[in-house]
PDB file of C-alpha atoms in Angstrom:
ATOM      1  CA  UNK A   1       0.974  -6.618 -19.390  1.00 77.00           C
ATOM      2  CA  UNK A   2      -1.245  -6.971 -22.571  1.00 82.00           C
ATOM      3  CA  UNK A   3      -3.228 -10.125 -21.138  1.00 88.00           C
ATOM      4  CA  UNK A   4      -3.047 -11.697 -17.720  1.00 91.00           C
ATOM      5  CA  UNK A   5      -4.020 -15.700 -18.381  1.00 92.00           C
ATOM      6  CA  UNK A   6      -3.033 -17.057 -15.123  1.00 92.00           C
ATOM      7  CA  UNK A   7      -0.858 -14.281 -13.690  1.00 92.00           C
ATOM      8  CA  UNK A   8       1.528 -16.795 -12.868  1.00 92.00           C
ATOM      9  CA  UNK A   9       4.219 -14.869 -14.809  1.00 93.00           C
ATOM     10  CA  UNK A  10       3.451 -11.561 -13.974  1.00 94.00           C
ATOM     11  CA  UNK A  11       3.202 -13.119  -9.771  1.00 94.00           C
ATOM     12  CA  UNK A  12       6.831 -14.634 -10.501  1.00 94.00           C
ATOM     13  CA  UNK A  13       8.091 -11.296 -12.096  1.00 95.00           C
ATOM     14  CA  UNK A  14       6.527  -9.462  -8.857  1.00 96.00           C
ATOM     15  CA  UNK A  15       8.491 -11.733  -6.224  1.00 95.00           C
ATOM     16  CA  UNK A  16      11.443 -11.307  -7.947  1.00 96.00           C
ATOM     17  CA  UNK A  17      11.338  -8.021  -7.631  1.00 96.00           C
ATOM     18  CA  UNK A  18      10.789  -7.765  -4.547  1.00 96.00           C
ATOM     19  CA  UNK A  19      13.900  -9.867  -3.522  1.00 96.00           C
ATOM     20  CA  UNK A  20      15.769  -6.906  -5.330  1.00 96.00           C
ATOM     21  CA  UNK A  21      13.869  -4.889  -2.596  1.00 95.00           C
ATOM     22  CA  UNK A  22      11.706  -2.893  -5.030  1.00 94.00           C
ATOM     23  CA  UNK A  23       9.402  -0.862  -2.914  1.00 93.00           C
ATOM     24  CA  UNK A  24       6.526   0.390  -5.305  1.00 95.00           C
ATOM     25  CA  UNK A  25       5.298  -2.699  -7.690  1.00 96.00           C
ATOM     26  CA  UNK A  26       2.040  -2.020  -9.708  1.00 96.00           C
ATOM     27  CA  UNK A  27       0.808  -4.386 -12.364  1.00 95.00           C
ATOM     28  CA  UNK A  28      -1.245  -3.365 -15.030  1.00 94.00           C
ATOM     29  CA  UNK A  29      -3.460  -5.368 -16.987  1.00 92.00           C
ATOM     30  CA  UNK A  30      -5.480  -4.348 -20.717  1.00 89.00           C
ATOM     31  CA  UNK A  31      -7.331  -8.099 -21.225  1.00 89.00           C
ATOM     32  CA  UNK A  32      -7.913  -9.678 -18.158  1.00 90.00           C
ATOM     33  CA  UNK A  33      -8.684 -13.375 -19.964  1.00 89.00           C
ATOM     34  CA  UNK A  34      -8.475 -14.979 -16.339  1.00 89.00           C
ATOM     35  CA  UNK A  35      -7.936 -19.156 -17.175  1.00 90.00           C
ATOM     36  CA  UNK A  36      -8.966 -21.184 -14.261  1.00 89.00           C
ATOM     37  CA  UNK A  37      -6.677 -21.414 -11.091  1.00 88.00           C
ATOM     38  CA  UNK A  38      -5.562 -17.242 -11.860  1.00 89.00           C
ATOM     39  CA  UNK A  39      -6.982 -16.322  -8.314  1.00 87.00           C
ATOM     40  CA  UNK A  40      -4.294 -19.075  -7.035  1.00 87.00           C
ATOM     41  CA  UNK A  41      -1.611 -17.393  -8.834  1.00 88.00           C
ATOM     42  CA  UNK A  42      -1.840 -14.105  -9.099  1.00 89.00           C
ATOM     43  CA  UNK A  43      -3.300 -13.053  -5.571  1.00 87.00           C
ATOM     44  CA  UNK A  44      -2.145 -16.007  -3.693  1.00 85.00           C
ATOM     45  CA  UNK A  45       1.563 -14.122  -2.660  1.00 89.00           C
ATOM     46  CA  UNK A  46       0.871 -11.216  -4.221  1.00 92.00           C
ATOM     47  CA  UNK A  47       4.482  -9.108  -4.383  1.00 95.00           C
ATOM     48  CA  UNK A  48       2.215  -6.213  -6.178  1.00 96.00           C
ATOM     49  CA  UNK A  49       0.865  -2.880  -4.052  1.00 95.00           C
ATOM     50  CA  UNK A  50      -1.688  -2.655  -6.392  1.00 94.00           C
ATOM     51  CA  UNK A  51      -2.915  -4.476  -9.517  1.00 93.00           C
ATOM     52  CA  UNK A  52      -5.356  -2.576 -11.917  1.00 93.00           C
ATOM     53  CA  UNK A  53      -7.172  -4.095 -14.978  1.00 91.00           C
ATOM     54  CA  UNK A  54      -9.301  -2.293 -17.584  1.00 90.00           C
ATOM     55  CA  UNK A  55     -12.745  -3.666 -18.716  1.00 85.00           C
ATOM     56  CA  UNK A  56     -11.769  -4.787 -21.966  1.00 84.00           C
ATOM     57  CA  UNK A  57     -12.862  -8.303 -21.068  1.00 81.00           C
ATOM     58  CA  UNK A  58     -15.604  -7.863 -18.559  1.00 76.00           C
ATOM     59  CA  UNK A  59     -15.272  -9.788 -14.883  1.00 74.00           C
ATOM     60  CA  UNK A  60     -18.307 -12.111 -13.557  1.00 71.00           C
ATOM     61  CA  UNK A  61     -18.938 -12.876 -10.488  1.00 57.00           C
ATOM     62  CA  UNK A  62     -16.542 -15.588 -10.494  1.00 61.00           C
ATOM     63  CA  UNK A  63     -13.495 -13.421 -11.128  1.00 68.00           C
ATOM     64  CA  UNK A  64     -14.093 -11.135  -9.024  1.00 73.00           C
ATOM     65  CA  UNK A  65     -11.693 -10.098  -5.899  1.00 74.00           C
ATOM     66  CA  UNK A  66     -13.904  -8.290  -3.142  1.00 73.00           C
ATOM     67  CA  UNK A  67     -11.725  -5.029  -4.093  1.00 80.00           C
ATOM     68  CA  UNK A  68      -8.316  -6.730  -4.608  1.00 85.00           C
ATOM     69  CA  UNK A  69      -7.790  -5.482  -8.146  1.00 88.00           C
ATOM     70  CA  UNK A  70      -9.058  -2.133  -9.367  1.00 88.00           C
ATOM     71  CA  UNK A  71     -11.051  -2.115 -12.634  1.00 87.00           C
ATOM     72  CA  UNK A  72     -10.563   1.054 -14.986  1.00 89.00           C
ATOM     73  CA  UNK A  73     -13.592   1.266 -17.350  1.00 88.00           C
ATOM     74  CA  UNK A  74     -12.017   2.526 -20.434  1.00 89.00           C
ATOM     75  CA  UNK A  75     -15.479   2.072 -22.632  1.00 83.00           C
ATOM     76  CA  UNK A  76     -15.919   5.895 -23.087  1.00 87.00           C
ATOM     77  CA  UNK A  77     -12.293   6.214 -24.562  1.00 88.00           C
ATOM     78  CA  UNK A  78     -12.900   2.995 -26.733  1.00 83.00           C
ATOM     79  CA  UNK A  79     -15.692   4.213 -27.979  1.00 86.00           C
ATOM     80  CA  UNK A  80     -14.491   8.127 -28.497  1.00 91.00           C
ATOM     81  CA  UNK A  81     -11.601   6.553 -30.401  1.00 92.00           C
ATOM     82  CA  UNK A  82     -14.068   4.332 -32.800  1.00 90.00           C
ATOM     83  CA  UNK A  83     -16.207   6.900 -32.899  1.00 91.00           C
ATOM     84  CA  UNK A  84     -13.537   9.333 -34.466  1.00 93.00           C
ATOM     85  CA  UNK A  85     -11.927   6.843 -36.852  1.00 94.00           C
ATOM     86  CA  UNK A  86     -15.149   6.025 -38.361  1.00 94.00           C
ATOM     87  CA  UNK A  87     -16.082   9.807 -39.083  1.00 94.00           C
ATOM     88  CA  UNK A  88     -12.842  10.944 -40.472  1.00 87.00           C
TER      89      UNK A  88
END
């Protein structure tokens, strides 16, 4: 998903998947806004065997999970990519 508000769509998606007995389910997140209550809805039933979000949108210490989610740092690619446009 692009951006995870709430995760309350992306938590409904999951269970419903699951009912269809889908054994694998990884959610993938590039802007991890996090609105209040998205701890509630994402992780609460979580159908997902793992969730990963890039650092795009850095996480304080009130979003984080105590290892729940995996965070990909994708600065160095950012700014490779910048770096490249802006000298071509």
């Amino acid at each position: 998903e692009d951006e995870v508000s709430t995760g309350g769509t992306a938590n409904d998606t999951g269970l419903l998947l699951r009912k269809y007995l889908v054994r694998d389910l990884y959610f993938f997140s590039t802007h991890p806004v996090l609105t209040l209550g998205w701890r509630n809805k994402l992780l609460k039933h979580n159908p997902f065997t793992k969730i990963v979000f890039t650092n795009t949108i850095p996480r304080d210490y009130k979003k984080q999970t105590g290892g729940e989610i995996i965070d990909i740092n994708i600065a160095s690619q950012f700014g490779a990519s910048l770096f490249k446009v802006l000298n071509s």
